[in-house]
PDB file of C-alpha atoms in Angstrom:
ATOM      1  CA  MET E 264     -83.199 172.832  57.086  1.00 92.00           C
ATOM      2  CA  ASP E 265     -85.900 175.433  56.499  1.00 96.00           C
ATOM      3  CA  ARG E 266     -89.046 173.893  57.984  1.00 97.00           C
ATOM      4  CA  ALA E 267     -91.088 176.110  55.642  1.00 97.00           C
ATOM      5  CA  ASP E 268     -94.154 176.378  57.854  1.00 97.00           C
ATOM      6  CA  HIS E 269     -95.981 178.395  55.189  1.00 97.00           C
ATOM      7  CA  LEU E 270     -96.072 175.349  52.886  1.00 98.00           C
ATOM      8  CA  ARG E 271     -97.864 173.103  55.367  1.00 97.00           C
ATOM      9  CA  ASP E 272    -101.221 174.615  54.367  1.00 96.00           C
ATOM     10  CA  GLN E 273    -100.514 174.432  50.638  1.00 97.00           C
ATOM     11  CA  PRO E 274    -101.289 170.881  49.431  1.00 95.00           C
ATOM     12  CA  GLU E 275    -100.878 171.849  45.774  1.00 96.00           C
ATOM     13  CA  ALA E 276     -97.379 173.224  46.377  1.00 97.00           C
ATOM     14  CA  LEU E 277     -96.439 170.090  48.332  1.00 96.00           C
ATOM     15  CA  SER E 278     -97.740 167.898  45.502  1.00 95.00           C
ATOM     16  CA  GLU E 279     -95.472 169.765  43.094  1.00 96.00           C
ATOM     17  CA  LEU E 280     -92.480 169.196  45.366  1.00 97.00           C
ATOM     18  CA  TRP E 281     -93.231 165.510  46.010  1.00 96.00           C
ATOM     19  CA  PRO E 282     -91.904 163.833  42.818  1.00 95.00           C
ATOM     20  CA  ARG E 283     -88.367 165.247  43.283  1.00 96.00           C
ATOM     21  CA  ALA E 284     -88.396 165.270  47.091  1.00 97.00           C
ATOM     22  CA  ARG E 285     -86.357 162.935  49.284  1.00 97.00           C
ATOM     23  CA  VAL E 286     -88.434 160.729  51.573  1.00 97.00           C
ATOM     24  CA  ILE E 287     -87.171 159.114  54.755  1.00 98.00           C
ATOM     25  CA  VAL E 288     -89.070 155.857  55.343  1.00 97.00           C
ATOM     26  CA  LEU E 289     -89.607 154.665  58.936  1.00 97.00           C
ATOM     27  CA  ASP E 290     -90.713 151.218  60.067  1.00 96.00           C
ATOM     28  CA  ASN E 291     -93.123 150.572  62.940  1.00 94.00           C
ATOM     29  CA  SER E 292     -90.259 150.658  65.443  1.00 95.00           C
ATOM     30  CA  GLY E 293     -89.141 154.095  64.314  1.00 95.00           C
ATOM     31  CA  ASN E 294     -86.050 152.857  62.495  1.00 97.00           C
ATOM     32  CA  ALA E 295     -85.068 154.284  59.114  1.00 97.00           C
ATOM     33  CA  LEU E 296     -84.616 152.196  55.982  1.00 97.00           C
ATOM     34  CA  ALA E 297     -80.954 152.090  54.971  1.00 97.00           C
ATOM     35  CA  ASP E 298     -78.490 150.563  52.515  1.00 96.00           C
ATOM     36  CA  ASP E 299     -76.149 147.660  53.214  1.00 96.00           C
ATOM     37  CA  ASP E 300     -73.509 150.012  54.609  1.00 95.00           C
ATOM     38  CA  GLY E 301     -75.982 151.637  57.013  1.00 95.00           C
ATOM     39  CA  SER E 302     -76.329 154.889  55.061  1.00 96.00           C
ATOM     40  CA  LEU E 303     -79.772 156.410  54.634  1.00 97.00           C
ATOM     41  CA  ARG E 304     -81.836 155.165  51.728  1.00 96.00           C
ATOM     42  CA  ALA E 305     -84.214 158.043  50.993  1.00 96.00           C
ATOM     43  CA  PRO E 306     -86.068 157.469  47.705  1.00 96.00           C
ATOM     44  CA  LEU E 307     -87.553 160.220  45.604  1.00 96.00           C
ATOM     45  CA  GLY E 308     -91.261 160.784  45.982  1.00 95.00           C
ATOM     46  CA  ARG E 309     -91.937 159.570  42.443  1.00 93.00           C
ATOM     47  CA  GLU E 310     -90.344 156.219  43.324  1.00 92.00           C
ATOM     48  CA  LEU E 311     -93.081 155.599  45.917  1.00 89.00           C
ATOM     49  CA  SER E 312     -96.048 156.000  43.580  1.00 65.00           C
ATOM     50  CA  ASP E 313     -96.909 152.270  43.594  1.00 57.00           C
ATOM     51  CA  GLY E 314     -97.896 152.103  47.278  1.00 60.00           C
ATOM     52  CA  PRO E 315    -101.068 153.294  49.032  1.00 66.00           C
ATOM     53  CA  GLY E 316     -99.183 156.208  50.529  1.00 75.00           C
ATOM     54  CA  GLY E 317     -98.212 159.413  48.765  1.00 86.00           C
ATOM     55  CA  VAL E 318     -97.788 163.066  49.541  1.00 91.00           C
ATOM     56  CA  GLY E 319    -101.139 163.068  51.387  1.00 91.00           C
ATOM     57  CA  ALA E 320     -99.939 160.354  53.781  1.00 93.00           C
ATOM     58  CA  ALA E 321     -96.461 161.819  54.271  1.00 96.00           C
ATOM     59  CA  VAL E 322     -95.182 164.415  56.733  1.00 97.00           C
ATOM     60  CA  PHE E 323     -93.543 167.471  55.198  1.00 98.00           C
ATOM     61  CA  LEU E 324     -90.268 168.118  57.029  1.00 98.00           C
ATOM     62  CA  GLY E 325     -88.952 171.153  55.152  1.00 98.00           C
ATOM     63  CA  LEU E 326     -86.531 172.376  52.532  1.00 98.00           C
ATOM     64  CA  ALA E 327     -82.791 171.771  52.560  1.00 97.00           C
ATOM     65  CA  ALA E 328     -80.361 174.585  51.732  1.00 95.00           C
ATOM     66  CA  ASP E 329     -80.280 173.446  48.091  1.00 95.00           C
ATOM     67  CA  GLY E 330     -84.069 173.734  47.876  1.00 95.00           C
ATOM     68  CA  GLN E 331     -84.781 170.001  47.930  1.00 96.00           C
ATOM     69  CA  ALA E 332     -87.897 169.078  49.880  1.00 98.00           C
ATOM     70  CA  TRP E 333     -87.829 166.351  52.520  1.00 98.00           C
ATOM     71  CA  PHE E 334     -90.771 164.231  53.663  1.00 98.00           C
ATOM     72  CA  SER E 335     -91.186 161.221  55.943  1.00 97.00           C
ATOM     73  CA  ILE E 336     -93.614 158.331  55.642  1.00 96.00           C
ATOM     74  CA  ASP E 337     -94.389 155.064  57.407  1.00 95.00           C
ATOM     75  CA  ALA E 338     -93.003 152.005  55.649  1.00 94.00           C
ATOM     76  CA  GLU E 339     -96.361 150.217  55.774  1.00 92.00           C
ATOM     77  CA  LEU E 340     -97.817 152.833  53.441  1.00 92.00           C
ATOM     78  CA  VAL E 341     -95.337 152.436  50.583  1.00 91.00           C
ATOM     79  CA  ALA E 342     -94.153 149.658  48.285  1.00 85.00           C
ATOM     80  CA  PHE E 343     -90.505 150.182  49.122  1.00 89.00           C
ATOM     81  CA  ASP E 344     -87.888 148.201  50.998  1.00 90.00           C
ATOM     82  CA  ALA E 345     -84.194 148.343  51.906  1.00 94.00           C
ATOM     83  CA  PRO E 346     -81.647 145.808  53.202  1.00 95.00           C
ATOM     84  CA  ARG E 347     -81.154 147.406  56.620  1.00 96.00           C
ATOM     85  CA  ARG E 348     -82.897 149.308  59.387  1.00 97.00           C
ATOM     86  CA  VAL E 349     -80.974 151.933  61.389  1.00 97.00           C
ATOM     87  CA  ASP E 350     -81.994 153.312  64.786  1.00 96.00           C
ATOM     88  CA  LEU E 351     -81.784 156.999  65.595  1.00 95.00           C
ATOM     89  CA  ARG E 352     -78.929 156.737  68.111  1.00 91.00           C
ATOM     90  CA  SER E 353     -76.714 154.980  65.562  1.00 93.00           C
ATOM     91  CA  ALA E 354     -77.633 157.456  62.833  1.00 95.00           C
ATOM     92  CA  ALA E 355     -76.862 160.441  65.058  1.00 92.00           C
ATOM     93  CA  GLY E 356     -73.302 159.231  65.494  1.00 89.00           C
ATOM     94  CA  HIS E 357     -72.552 158.390  61.863  1.00 92.00           C
ATOM     95  CA  TRP E 358     -74.849 160.137  59.373  1.00 96.00           C
ATOM     96  CA  PRO E 359     -74.315 163.659  57.989  1.00 95.00           C
ATOM     97  CA  LEU E 360     -75.898 166.361  60.127  1.00 94.00           C
ATOM     98  CA  LEU E 361     -78.775 167.093  57.745  1.00 95.00           C
ATOM     99  CA  GLN E 362     -79.800 163.447  57.489  1.00 96.00           C
ATOM    100  CA  ALA E 363     -79.523 162.836  61.225  1.00 95.00           C
ATOM    101  CA  SER E 364     -81.593 165.966  61.916  1.00 95.00           C
ATOM    102  CA  VAL E 365     -84.242 164.893  59.415  1.00 96.00           C
ATOM    103  CA  PHE E 366     -84.392 161.476  61.071  1.00 97.00           C
ATOM    104  CA  ALA E 367     -84.794 162.991  64.551  1.00 95.00           C
ATOM    105  CA  GLN E 368     -87.575 165.265  63.322  1.00 96.00           C
ATOM    106  CA  ALA E 369     -89.376 162.448  61.498  1.00 97.00           C
ATOM    107  CA  ARG E 370     -89.070 160.039  64.439  1.00 96.00           C
ATOM    108  CA  ALA E 371     -90.480 162.527  66.941  1.00 95.00           C
ATOM    109  CA  LEU E 372     -93.475 163.275  64.721  1.00 96.00           C
ATOM    110  CA  GLN E 373     -94.116 159.589  64.068  1.00 96.00           C
ATOM    111  CA  HIS E 374     -94.114 158.898  67.809  1.00 95.00           C
ATOM    112  CA  TRP E 375     -96.551 161.745  68.473  1.00 95.00           C
ATOM    113  CA  ARG E 376     -98.958 160.745  65.716  1.00 94.00           C
ATOM    114  CA  SER E 377     -98.955 157.065  66.708  1.00 94.00           C
ATOM    115  CA  ARG E 378     -99.901 157.921  70.317  1.00 93.00           C
ATOM    116  CA  HIS E 379    -102.426 160.676  69.671  1.00 94.00           C
ATOM    117  CA  ARG E 380    -104.935 158.997  67.411  1.00 96.00           C
ATOM    118  CA  HIS E 381    -107.892 159.923  69.611  1.00 97.00           C
ATOM    119  CA  CYS E 382    -108.913 163.237  71.099  1.00 97.00           C
ATOM    120  CA  GLY E 383    -108.193 163.762  74.779  1.00 95.00           C
ATOM    121  CA  VAL E 384    -111.293 165.975  75.056  1.00 97.00           C
ATOM    122  CA  CYS E 385    -114.028 163.785  73.593  1.00 97.00           C
ATOM    123  CA  GLY E 386    -112.346 160.536  72.494  1.00 97.00           C
ATOM    124  CA  GLY E 387    -113.064 161.156  68.821  1.00 98.00           C
ATOM    125  CA  GLU E 388    -110.697 160.065  66.069  1.00 97.00           C
ATOM    126  CA  VAL E 389    -107.940 162.549  65.245  1.00 97.00           C
ATOM    127  CA  ALA E 390    -107.078 163.163  61.594  1.00 96.00           C
ATOM    128  CA  SER E 391    -103.770 164.532  60.356  1.00 95.00           C
ATOM    129  CA  ALA E 392    -103.684 168.119  59.079  1.00 96.00           C
ATOM    130  CA  ARG E 393    -101.126 170.717  58.023  1.00 97.00           C
ATOM    131  CA  ALA E 394     -98.867 168.159  56.341  1.00 96.00           C
ATOM    132  CA  GLY E 395     -98.590 166.095  59.533  1.00 96.00           C
ATOM    133  CA  TRP E 396     -97.970 168.938  61.984  1.00 97.00           C
ATOM    134  CA  GLN E 397    -101.477 169.153  63.414  1.00 97.00           C
ATOM    135  CA  GLY E 398    -104.148 166.715  64.553  1.00 97.00           C
ATOM    136  CA  ARG E 399    -107.801 167.679  64.245  1.00 97.00           C
ATOM    137  CA  CYS E 400    -110.607 165.860  66.024  1.00 97.00           C
ATOM    138  CA  GLY E 401    -113.372 164.885  63.615  1.00 97.00           C
ATOM    139  CA  GLN E 402    -115.927 164.889  66.430  1.00 97.00           C
ATOM    140  CA  CYS E 403    -115.399 168.073  68.452  1.00 97.00           C
ATOM    141  CA  GLY E 404    -112.955 169.946  66.229  1.00 97.00           C
ATOM    142  CA  THR E 405    -110.219 170.305  68.873  1.00 98.00           C
ATOM    143  CA  GLU E 406    -106.785 170.912  67.386  1.00 97.00           C
ATOM    144  CA  HIS E 407    -103.786 168.953  68.672  1.00 97.00           C
ATOM    145  CA  TYR E 408    -100.091 169.733  68.168  1.00 97.00           C
ATOM    146  CA  PRO E 409     -96.830 167.787  68.531  1.00 96.00           C
ATOM    147  CA  ARG E 410     -95.746 167.428  72.130  1.00 91.00           C
ATOM    148  CA  THR E 411     -92.313 168.386  73.447  1.00 94.00           C
ATOM    149  CA  ASP E 412     -91.331 167.660  77.051  1.00 96.00           C
ATOM    150  CA  PRO E 413     -88.844 170.175  78.531  1.00 97.00           C
ATOM    151  CA  ALA E 414     -86.126 168.721  80.742  1.00 98.00           C
ATOM    152  CA  VAL E 415     -83.083 170.271  82.398  1.00 98.00           C
ATOM    153  CA  ILE E 416     -79.672 168.645  82.278  1.00 98.00           C
ATOM    154  CA  VAL E 417     -77.000 170.179  84.453  1.00 98.00           C
ATOM    155  CA  ALA E 418     -73.263 170.025  85.081  1.00 98.00           C
ATOM    156  CA  VAL E 419     -73.005 170.607  88.832  1.00 98.00           C
ATOM    157  CA  SER E 420     -69.691 171.717  90.333  1.00 98.00           C
ATOM    158  CA  ASP E 421     -68.560 172.613  93.836  1.00 97.00           C
ATOM    159  CA  GLY E 422     -65.805 174.766  92.344  1.00 95.00           C
ATOM    160  CA  GLU E 423     -63.247 171.967  92.171  1.00 96.00           C
ATOM    161  CA  ARG E 424     -65.171 168.808  91.254  1.00 98.00           C
ATOM    162  CA  LEU E 425     -67.968 167.700  88.922  1.00 98.00           C
ATOM    163  CA  LEU E 426     -71.028 165.792  90.146  1.00 98.00           C
ATOM    164  CA  LEU E 427     -71.977 162.733  88.056  1.00 98.00           C
ATOM    165  CA  GLY E 428     -74.431 159.916  88.594  1.00 98.00           C
ATOM    166  CA  ARG E 429     -75.445 156.625  87.035  1.00 96.00           C
ATOM    167  CA  GLN E 430     -78.666 154.650  86.711  1.00 95.00           C
ATOM    168  CA  ALA E 431     -78.766 150.928  87.332  1.00 93.00           C
ATOM    169  CA  GLY E 432     -79.806 150.089  83.763  1.00 93.00           C
ATOM    170  CA  TRP E 433     -76.940 151.916  82.051  1.00 93.00           C
ATOM    171  CA  PRO E 434     -73.877 150.207  80.550  1.00 91.00           C
ATOM    172  CA  ALA E 435     -71.277 149.265  83.132  1.00 91.00           C
ATOM    173  CA  ARG E 436     -69.275 152.158  84.603  1.00 93.00           C
ATOM    174  CA  ARG E 437     -71.086 154.848  82.577  1.00 95.00           C
ATOM    175  CA  TYR E 438     -71.759 158.164  84.313  1.00 97.00           C
ATOM    176  CA  SER E 439     -73.636 161.273  83.255  1.00 97.00           C
ATOM    177  CA  VAL E 440     -74.620 164.689  84.544  1.00 98.00           C
ATOM    178  CA  ILE E 441     -77.913 165.137  86.399  1.00 98.00           C
ATOM    179  CA  ALA E 442     -81.189 165.572  84.500  1.00 98.00           C
ATOM    180  CA  GLY E 443     -84.925 165.727  85.107  1.00 97.00           C
ATOM    181  CA  PHE E 444     -88.219 166.952  83.664  1.00 97.00           C
ATOM    182  CA  VAL E 445     -89.731 170.367  84.319  1.00 98.00           C
ATOM    183  CA  GLU E 446     -92.894 170.236  86.431  1.00 97.00           C
ATOM    184  CA  PRO E 447     -95.990 172.461  85.919  1.00 96.00           C
ATOM    185  CA  GLY E 448     -95.661 175.927  87.430  1.00 97.00           C
ATOM    186  CA  GLU E 449     -91.898 175.624  87.784  1.00 98.00           C
ATOM    187  CA  SER E 450     -89.120 177.773  86.319  1.00 98.00           C
ATOM    188  CA  LEU E 451     -86.068 176.129  84.752  1.00 98.00           C
ATOM    189  CA  GLU E 452     -83.868 177.370  87.581  1.00 98.00           C
ATOM    190  CA  GLN E 453     -86.236 175.875  90.146  1.00 98.00           C
ATOM    191  CA  THR E 454     -86.156 172.580  88.252  1.00 98.00           C
ATOM    192  CA  VAL E 455     -82.350 172.535  88.352  1.00 98.00           C
ATOM    193  CA  ALA E 456     -82.272 173.027  92.121  1.00 98.00           C
ATOM    194  CA  ARG E 457     -85.089 170.541  92.796  1.00 98.00           C
ATOM    195  CA  GLU E 458     -83.830 167.739  90.549  1.00 98.00           C
ATOM    196  CA  VAL E 459     -80.241 167.924  91.822  1.00 98.00           C
ATOM    197  CA  LEU E 460     -81.430 167.907  95.423  1.00 98.00           C
ATOM    198  CA  GLU E 461     -83.926 165.063  94.873  1.00 97.00           C
ATOM    199  CA  GLU E 462     -81.510 162.826  93.004  1.00 97.00           C
ATOM    200  CA  THR E 463     -78.262 163.514  94.873  1.00 98.00           C
ATOM    201  CA  GLY E 464     -78.974 165.502  98.040  1.00 97.00           C
ATOM    202  CA  VAL E 465     -76.634 168.272  96.827  1.00 98.00           C
ATOM    203  CA  ARG E 466     -77.780 171.885  97.284  1.00 98.00           C
ATOM    204  CA  VAL E 467     -77.459 174.170  94.237  1.00 98.00           C
ATOM    205  CA  ARG E 468     -76.478 177.793  94.881  1.00 98.00           C
ATOM    206  CA  SER E 469     -76.813 179.202  91.358  1.00 98.00           C
ATOM    207  CA  CYS E 470     -77.072 178.109  87.732  1.00 98.00           C
ATOM    208  CA  ARG E 471     -76.847 179.496  84.218  1.00 98.00           C
ATOM    209  CA  TYR E 472     -78.193 178.316  80.875  1.00 98.00           C
ATOM    210  CA  LEU E 473     -75.659 177.072  78.289  1.00 98.00           C
ATOM    211  CA  GLY E 474     -77.514 175.416  75.407  1.00 98.00           C
ATOM    212  CA  SER E 475     -80.141 172.903  74.323  1.00 97.00           C
ATOM    213  CA  GLN E 476     -80.575 169.700  72.355  1.00 96.00           C
ATOM    214  CA  PRO E 477     -83.699 167.982  71.016  1.00 93.00           C
ATOM    215  CA  TRP E 478     -83.739 164.448  72.370  1.00 92.00           C
ATOM    216  CA  PRO E 479     -86.507 162.514  70.599  1.00 90.00           C
ATOM    217  CA  PHE E 480     -86.389 159.439  72.844  1.00 86.00           C
ATOM    218  CA  PRO E 481     -89.242 159.966  72.498  1.00 87.00           C
ATOM    219  CA  SER E 482     -89.978 163.711  72.771  1.00 90.00           C
ATOM    220  CA  ALA E 483     -87.712 165.600  75.169  1.00 95.00           C
ATOM    221  CA  LEU E 484     -85.996 168.949  74.742  1.00 97.00           C
ATOM    222  CA  MET E 485     -82.871 168.963  76.893  1.00 98.00           C
ATOM    223  CA  LEU E 486     -82.030 172.393  78.343  1.00 98.00           C
ATOM    224  CA  GLY E 487     -78.406 172.453  79.440  1.00 98.00           C
ATOM    225  CA  PHE E 488     -77.174 174.318  82.521  1.00 98.00           C
ATOM    226  CA  ALA E 489     -74.009 174.768  84.539  1.00 98.00           C
ATOM    227  CA  ALA E 490     -74.583 175.038  88.292  1.00 98.00           C
ATOM    228  CA  GLU E 491     -72.528 175.910  91.361  1.00 98.00           C
ATOM    229  CA  ALA E 492     -73.360 173.882  94.459  1.00 98.00           C
ATOM    230  CA  GLU E 493     -72.373 173.209  98.045  1.00 98.00           C
ATOM    231  CA  PRO E 494     -69.765 170.444  98.519  1.00 98.00           C
ATOM    232  CA  ASP E 495     -72.392 168.156 100.054  1.00 98.00           C
ATOM    233  CA  GLU E 496     -71.839 164.409 100.221  1.00 97.00           C
ATOM    234  CA  PRO E 497     -74.090 162.906  97.500  1.00 98.00           C
ATOM    235  CA  LYS E 498     -76.948 160.673  98.643  1.00 96.00           C
ATOM    236  CA  THR E 499     -78.989 158.693  96.129  1.00 95.00           C
ATOM    237  CA  GLY E 500     -82.588 157.526  96.237  1.00 88.00           C
ATOM    238  CA  ASP E 501     -84.807 155.643  93.798  1.00 90.00           C
ATOM    239  CA  GLU E 502     -83.602 157.221  90.530  1.00 90.00           C
ATOM    240  CA  LEU E 503     -79.823 156.829  90.706  1.00 96.00           C
ATOM    241  CA  GLU E 504     -77.723 153.832  91.608  1.00 96.00           C
ATOM    242  CA  GLU E 505     -74.746 156.025  92.458  1.00 97.00           C
ATOM    243  CA  ALA E 506     -73.719 159.679  92.487  1.00 97.00           C
ATOM    244  CA  ARG E 507     -70.303 161.098  93.388  1.00 97.00           C
ATOM    245  CA  TRP E 508     -67.917 163.954  92.843  1.00 98.00           C
ATOM    246  CA  PHE E 509     -65.204 163.579  90.199  1.00 98.00           C
ATOM    247  CA  THR E 510     -61.921 165.503  90.181  1.00 97.00           C
ATOM    248  CA  LEU E 511     -60.561 167.151  87.047  1.00 97.00           C
ATOM    249  CA  ASP E 512     -57.962 164.389  86.669  1.00 96.00           C
ATOM    250  CA  GLU E 513     -60.677 161.729  86.856  1.00 96.00           C
ATOM    251  CA  ILE E 514     -62.808 163.497  84.242  1.00 97.00           C
ATOM    252  CA  HIS E 515     -59.793 163.935  81.986  1.00 94.00           C
ATOM    253  CA  ALA E 516     -58.979 160.211  82.239  1.00 94.00           C
ATOM    254  CA  ALA E 517     -62.608 159.218  81.596  1.00 95.00           C
ATOM    255  CA  SER E 518     -62.764 161.511  78.565  1.00 93.00           C
ATOM    256  CA  ALA E 519     -59.620 159.904  77.165  1.00 91.00           C
ATOM    257  CA  ARG E 520     -61.217 156.444  77.367  1.00 89.00           C
ATOM    258  CA  GLY E 521     -63.739 157.380  74.683  1.00 80.00           C
ATOM    259  CA  GLU E 522     -67.115 155.686  74.435  1.00 71.00           C
ATOM    260  CA  ARG E 523     -66.125 152.031  74.313  1.00 62.00           C
ATOM    261  CA  ALA E 524     -67.723 149.544  76.664  1.00 51.00           C
ATOM    262  CA  ALA E 525     -65.575 147.415  78.905  1.00 45.00           C
ATOM    263  CA  THR E 526     -64.353 144.203  77.289  1.00 42.00           C
ATOM    264  CA  GLY E 527     -63.857 142.391  80.560  1.00 41.00           C
ATOM    265  CA  GLU E 528     -60.577 140.980  79.341  1.00 41.00           C
ATOM    266  CA  PRO E 529     -57.397 141.075  81.424  1.00 42.00           C
ATOM    267  CA  GLY E 530     -55.685 144.432  81.335  1.00 42.00           C
ATOM    268  CA  ASP E 531     -58.826 146.341  80.381  1.00 53.00           C
ATOM    269  CA  ASP E 532     -59.030 149.766  82.012  1.00 62.00           C
ATOM    270  CA  ASP E 533     -61.970 149.555  84.392  1.00 77.00           C
ATOM    271  CA  GLY E 534     -62.297 153.279  85.048  1.00 90.00           C
ATOM    272  CA  PRO E 535     -65.471 155.341  84.600  1.00 94.00           C
ATOM    273  CA  LEU E 536     -66.932 156.022  81.150  1.00 94.00           C
ATOM    274  CA  LEU E 537     -68.746 159.193  80.091  1.00 96.00           C
ATOM    275  CA  SER E 538     -71.891 159.869  78.072  1.00 94.00           C
ATOM    276  CA  PRO E 539     -71.820 159.315  74.277  1.00 91.00           C
ATOM    277  CA  SER E 540     -70.491 162.183  72.184  1.00 90.00           C
ATOM    278  CA  ILE E 541     -73.879 162.715  70.489  1.00 91.00           C
ATOM    279  CA  SER E 542     -75.428 163.853  73.771  1.00 95.00           C
ATOM    280  CA  ILE E 543     -75.593 167.271  75.368  1.00 97.00           C
ATOM    281  CA  SER E 544     -74.521 165.503  78.558  1.00 97.00           C
ATOM    282  CA  ARG E 545     -71.080 164.861  77.095  1.00 97.00           C
ATOM    283  CA  TRP E 546     -70.914 168.419  75.780  1.00 97.00           C
ATOM    284  CA  LEU E 547     -71.637 169.781  79.268  1.00 98.00           C
ATOM    285  CA  ILE E 548     -68.963 167.548  80.778  1.00 98.00           C
ATOM    286  CA  GLU E 549     -66.392 168.667  78.202  1.00 97.00           C
ATOM    287  CA  HIS E 550     -67.412 172.307  78.716  1.00 97.00           C
ATOM    288  CA  TRP E 551     -66.705 171.942  82.450  1.00 98.00           C
ATOM    289  CA  ARG E 552     -63.437 170.080  81.822  1.00 97.00           C
ATOM    290  CA  VAL E 553     -62.052 172.738  79.474  1.00 95.00           C
ATOM    291  CA  ALA E 554     -63.020 175.560  81.856  1.00 95.00           C
ATOM    292  CA  ALA E 555     -61.542 173.704  84.854  1.00 95.00           C
ATOM    293  CA  GLN E 556     -58.269 173.116  83.000  1.00 93.00           C
ATOM    294  CA  ALA E 557     -58.081 176.802  82.144  1.00 92.00           C
ATOM    295  CA  ARG E 558     -58.619 177.757  85.783  1.00 90.00           C
ATOM    296  CA  ALA E 559     -55.901 175.307  86.835  1.00 86.00           C
ATOM    297  CA  GLY E 560     -53.493 176.736  84.254  1.00 85.00           C
ATOM    298  CA  ARG E 561     -53.121 173.410  82.410  1.00 75.00           C
TER     299      ARG E 561
END
C-alpha cells in the first residue's frame, strides 16, 4: 500500500478517486463490516452516496499496487450494512495481507480520532484535516497527529534457554516473551534491560534489534529484540503471574501444539502454549528456536 501522503492535501483529487475506491466500514467497536463467510465487505465509494458521510467524512488510507484507492469510514455515517462484524485479531489471521493491513491502519486512526476530539492545550474542539491524518483545534490552531506508543518486546536467552512469562488474564497455559513500553528519556536498549529486570528479575547483558510490528490494540509499535542475559532465577511482581526458563525441547513441543486452547477433556496435552502466529512475539520465539536448533546441530 502506497499511503500517498501527497494526496491528503488534495480534496479534489480524493473526490475523483472516491467513486471507484474501496471503503472499509468500521462500527463503533472498531470491527469491520463483513460478509456471511467473514470476508471483508468493502463497498465502492459510489455505493455510499445515500448516507450523510462521503469522501469528506472518510479517512484516506492510500493506493494499492493496482492503483485502487482505499478509504475508511465510520458505519454511523453511511447507509450501508453487512451480515457480520469481524474484529481485527480475527482478520489478521485469515484475511489477505492487504486487507488486514488496511484494517489495522483504519482501526488505529479511528481509535485516535475518537479519543482526541478536544485540544489538550486549550480544550477547544478538534476538527479533522488532511484526509483524517491531522487534527486541528478550531480555538487555538494547535495541530494534532496520530499517536503511536513505542514498546519493546524481547526474546531473552541465557545461552541455552528462553525466558517466557504469562499474565493472569491470558488463556490457560499461554506464555509469551517479555514486553513493555518505552519511557520518556530512555533508549530502546535501556527499556529492554529495565523491563526484563522489573518483570522477571533477570539481568540483561546485551541486546540487538530484529524487527518491528504495528500492534493497533490500540496504538502500539512493537520493536522486537533478542537479548542475552544472566541465568538468574526469575522472580515476578505485579505484572506477570509467572515467568520461567524454557529449554529448546520444551519450546519445540509448545510450537508443535499450535495455537489451540486446551479442551479440558481426558487425554488433552496440558503443556504450555505459545503466542498466536500473527504476533511478533511468536516470530521472536520461532527465531530463537531455529537458531538454537542450528547451534545444537539438530
